[in-house]
PDB file of C-alpha atoms in Angstrom:
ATOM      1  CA  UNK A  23     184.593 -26.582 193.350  1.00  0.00           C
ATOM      2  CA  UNK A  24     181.732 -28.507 192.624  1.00  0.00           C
ATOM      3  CA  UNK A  25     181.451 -31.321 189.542  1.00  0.00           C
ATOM      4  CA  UNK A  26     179.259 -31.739 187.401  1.00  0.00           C
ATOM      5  CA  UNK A  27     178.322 -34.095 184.338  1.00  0.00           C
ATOM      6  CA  UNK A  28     177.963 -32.801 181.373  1.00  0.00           C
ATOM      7  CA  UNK A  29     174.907 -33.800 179.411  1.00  0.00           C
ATOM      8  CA  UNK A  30     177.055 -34.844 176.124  1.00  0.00           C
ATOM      9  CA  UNK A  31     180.472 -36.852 176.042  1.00  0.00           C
ATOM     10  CA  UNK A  32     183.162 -34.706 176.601  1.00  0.00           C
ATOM     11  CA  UNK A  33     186.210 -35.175 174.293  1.00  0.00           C
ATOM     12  CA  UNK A  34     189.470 -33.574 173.638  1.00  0.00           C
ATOM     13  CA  UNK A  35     190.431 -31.601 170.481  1.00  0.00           C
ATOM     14  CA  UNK A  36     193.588 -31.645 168.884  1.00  0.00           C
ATOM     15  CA  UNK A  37     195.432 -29.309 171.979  1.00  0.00           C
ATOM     16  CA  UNK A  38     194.994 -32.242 174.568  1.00  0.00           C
ATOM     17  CA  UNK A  39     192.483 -30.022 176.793  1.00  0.00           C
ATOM     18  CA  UNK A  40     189.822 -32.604 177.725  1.00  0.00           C
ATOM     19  CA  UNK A  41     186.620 -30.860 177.712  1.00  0.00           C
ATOM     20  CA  UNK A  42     187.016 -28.476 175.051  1.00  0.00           C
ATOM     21  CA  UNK A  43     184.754 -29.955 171.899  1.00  0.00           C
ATOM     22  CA  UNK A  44     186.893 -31.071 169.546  1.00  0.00           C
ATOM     23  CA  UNK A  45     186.052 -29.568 165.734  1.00  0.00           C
ATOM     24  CA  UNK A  46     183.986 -31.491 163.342  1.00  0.00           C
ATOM     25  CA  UNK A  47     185.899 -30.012 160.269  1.00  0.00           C
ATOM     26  CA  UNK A  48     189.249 -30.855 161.996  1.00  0.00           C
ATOM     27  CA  UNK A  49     188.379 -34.595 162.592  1.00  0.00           C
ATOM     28  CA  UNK A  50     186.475 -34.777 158.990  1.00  0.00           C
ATOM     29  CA  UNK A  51     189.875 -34.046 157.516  1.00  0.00           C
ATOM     30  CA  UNK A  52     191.417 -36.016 159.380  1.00  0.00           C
ATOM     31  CA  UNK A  53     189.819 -39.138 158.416  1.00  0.00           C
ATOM     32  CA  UNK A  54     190.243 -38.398 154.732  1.00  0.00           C
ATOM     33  CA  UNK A  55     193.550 -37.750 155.046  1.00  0.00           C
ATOM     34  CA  UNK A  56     193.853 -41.462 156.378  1.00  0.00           C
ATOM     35  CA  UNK A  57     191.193 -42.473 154.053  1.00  0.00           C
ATOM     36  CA  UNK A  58     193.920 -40.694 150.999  1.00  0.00           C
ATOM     37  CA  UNK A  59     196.898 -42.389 152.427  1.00  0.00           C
ATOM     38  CA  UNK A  60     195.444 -45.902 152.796  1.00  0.00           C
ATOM     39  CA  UNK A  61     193.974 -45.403 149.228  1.00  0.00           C
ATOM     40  CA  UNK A  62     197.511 -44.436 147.912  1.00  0.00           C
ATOM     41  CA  UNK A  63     199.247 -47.079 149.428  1.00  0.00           C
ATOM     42  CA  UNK A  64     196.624 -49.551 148.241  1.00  0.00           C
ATOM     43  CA  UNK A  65     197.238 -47.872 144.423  1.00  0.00           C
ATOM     44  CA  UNK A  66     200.991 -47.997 144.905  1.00  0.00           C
ATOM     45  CA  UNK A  67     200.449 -51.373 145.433  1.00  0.00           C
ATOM     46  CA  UNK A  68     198.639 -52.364 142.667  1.00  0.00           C
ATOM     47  CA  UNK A  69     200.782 -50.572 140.045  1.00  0.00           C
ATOM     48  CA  UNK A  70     203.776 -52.683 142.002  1.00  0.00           C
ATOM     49  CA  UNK A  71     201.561 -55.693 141.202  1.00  0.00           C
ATOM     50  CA  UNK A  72     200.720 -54.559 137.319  1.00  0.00           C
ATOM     51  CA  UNK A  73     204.383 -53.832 136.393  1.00  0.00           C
ATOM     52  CA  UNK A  74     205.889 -57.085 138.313  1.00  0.00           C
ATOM     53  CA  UNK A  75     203.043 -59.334 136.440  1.00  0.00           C
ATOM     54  CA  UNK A  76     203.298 -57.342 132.924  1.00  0.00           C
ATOM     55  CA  UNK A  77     207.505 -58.246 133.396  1.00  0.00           C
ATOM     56  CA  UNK A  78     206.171 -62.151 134.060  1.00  0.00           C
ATOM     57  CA  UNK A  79     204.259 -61.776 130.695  1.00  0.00           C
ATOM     58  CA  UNK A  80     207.403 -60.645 128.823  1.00  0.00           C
ATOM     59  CA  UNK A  81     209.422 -63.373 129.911  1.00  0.00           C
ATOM     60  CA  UNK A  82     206.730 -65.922 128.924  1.00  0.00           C
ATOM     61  CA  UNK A  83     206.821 -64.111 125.408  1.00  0.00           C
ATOM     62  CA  UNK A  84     210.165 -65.081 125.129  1.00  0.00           C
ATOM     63  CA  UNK A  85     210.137 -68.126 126.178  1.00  0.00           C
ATOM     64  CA  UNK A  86     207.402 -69.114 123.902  1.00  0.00           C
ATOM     65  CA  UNK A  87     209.427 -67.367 120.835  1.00  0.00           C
ATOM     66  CA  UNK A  88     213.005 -69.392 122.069  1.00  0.00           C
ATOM     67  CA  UNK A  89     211.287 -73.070 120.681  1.00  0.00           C
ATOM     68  CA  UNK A  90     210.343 -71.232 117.518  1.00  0.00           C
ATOM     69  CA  UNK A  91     214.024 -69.602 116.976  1.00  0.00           C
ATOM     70  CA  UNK A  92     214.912 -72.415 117.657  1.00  0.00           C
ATOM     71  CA  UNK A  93     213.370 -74.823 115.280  1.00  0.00           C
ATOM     72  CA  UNK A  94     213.877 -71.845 112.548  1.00  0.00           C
ATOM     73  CA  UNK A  95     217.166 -71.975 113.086  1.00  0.00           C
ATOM     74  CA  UNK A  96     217.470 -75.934 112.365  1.00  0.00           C
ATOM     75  CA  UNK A  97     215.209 -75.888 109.662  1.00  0.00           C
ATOM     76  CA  UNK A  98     217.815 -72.852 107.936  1.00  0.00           C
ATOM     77  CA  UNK A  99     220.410 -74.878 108.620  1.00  0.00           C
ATOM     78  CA  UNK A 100     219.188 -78.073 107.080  1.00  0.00           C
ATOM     79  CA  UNK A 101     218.122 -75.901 103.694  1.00  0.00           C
ATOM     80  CA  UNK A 102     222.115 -74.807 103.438  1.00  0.00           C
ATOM     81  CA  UNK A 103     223.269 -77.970 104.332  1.00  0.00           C
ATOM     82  CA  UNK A 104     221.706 -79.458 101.271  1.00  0.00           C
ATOM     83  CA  UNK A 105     222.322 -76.114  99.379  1.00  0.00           C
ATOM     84  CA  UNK A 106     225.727 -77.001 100.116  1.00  0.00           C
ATOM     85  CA  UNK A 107     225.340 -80.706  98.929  1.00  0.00           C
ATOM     86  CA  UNK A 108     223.900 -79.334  95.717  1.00  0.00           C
ATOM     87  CA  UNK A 109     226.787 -76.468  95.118  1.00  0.00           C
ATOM     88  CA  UNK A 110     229.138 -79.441  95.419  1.00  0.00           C
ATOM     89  CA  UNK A 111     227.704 -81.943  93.273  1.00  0.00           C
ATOM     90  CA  UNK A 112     226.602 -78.805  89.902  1.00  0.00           C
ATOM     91  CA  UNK A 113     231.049 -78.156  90.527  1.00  0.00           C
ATOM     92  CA  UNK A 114     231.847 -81.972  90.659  1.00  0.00           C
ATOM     93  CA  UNK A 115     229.074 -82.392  87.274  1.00  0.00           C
ATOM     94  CA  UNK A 116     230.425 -79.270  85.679  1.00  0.00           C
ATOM     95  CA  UNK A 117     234.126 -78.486  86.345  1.00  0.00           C
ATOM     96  CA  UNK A 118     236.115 -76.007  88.382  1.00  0.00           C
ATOM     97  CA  UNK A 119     236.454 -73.535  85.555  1.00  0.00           C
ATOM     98  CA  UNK A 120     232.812 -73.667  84.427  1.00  0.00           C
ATOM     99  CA  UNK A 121     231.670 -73.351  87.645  1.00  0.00           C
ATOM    100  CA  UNK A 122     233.747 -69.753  88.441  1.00  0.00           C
ATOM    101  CA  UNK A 123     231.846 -68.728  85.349  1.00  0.00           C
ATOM    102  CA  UNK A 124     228.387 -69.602  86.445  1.00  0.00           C
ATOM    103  CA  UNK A 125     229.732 -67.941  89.780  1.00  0.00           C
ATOM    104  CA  UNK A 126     230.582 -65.176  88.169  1.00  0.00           C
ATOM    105  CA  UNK A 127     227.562 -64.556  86.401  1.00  0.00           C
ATOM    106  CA  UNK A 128     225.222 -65.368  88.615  1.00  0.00           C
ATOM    107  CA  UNK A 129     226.899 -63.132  91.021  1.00  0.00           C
ATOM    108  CA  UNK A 130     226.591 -60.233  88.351  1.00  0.00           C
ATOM    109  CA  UNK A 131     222.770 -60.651  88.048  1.00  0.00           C
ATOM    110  CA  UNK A 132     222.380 -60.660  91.432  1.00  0.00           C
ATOM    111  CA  UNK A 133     224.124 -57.224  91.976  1.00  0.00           C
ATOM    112  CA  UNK A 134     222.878 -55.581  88.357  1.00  0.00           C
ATOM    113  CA  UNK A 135     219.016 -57.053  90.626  1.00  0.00           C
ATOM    114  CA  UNK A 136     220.089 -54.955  93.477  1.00  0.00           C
ATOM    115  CA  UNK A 137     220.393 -51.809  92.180  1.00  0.00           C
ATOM    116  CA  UNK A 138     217.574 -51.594  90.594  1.00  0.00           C
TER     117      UNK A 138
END
């Protein structure tokens, strides 16, 4: 048996026989499938990446909002305190009874202003 070289590389298709040409179509796919999966894996980790930063964002939100609650919260609590202060002094100035009256009334409005 004589040898010979062949004019043109010789290369193995997908059965393993070396010097049967492998198919152009066969290694075309091939590379895009590999192209396809790197792509996917880069996009899978991108949208990883988007929904970890877009939960960094929301916590920032919040924490930005917590000084503002915060301070809302004092300043609400400051207006009853003196609301408070104010109730107390109009019952000292006016009496106990007088002051279940205005209670009363004022109570009345506020309820006939409701359904309306």
């Amino acid at each position: 048996i004589f040898q010979t070289e062949m004019p043109f590389p010789v290369r193995a298709d997908r059965s393993g026989y070396p010097g049967a040409m492998a198919d152009p179509a066969v290694e075309l796919d091939g590379k895009l499938a590999a192209a396809n999966r790197l792509q996917a894996s880069k996009v899978q980790a991108i949208m990883k990446s988007i929904d970890v930063l877009q939960k960094e964002n929301l916590q920032l939100r919040r924490r930005s909002q917590e000084p503002n609650r915060t301070t809302q919260f004092k300043q609400i609590q400051a207006e009853l305190g003196q609301q408070d202060i104010m109730i107390e002094a109009l019952r000292i100035l006016i009496g106990d009874e007088e002051t279940q009256r205005v209670a009363a009334s004022a109570l009345a409005l506020h309820e006939k202003k409701g359904q309306n």
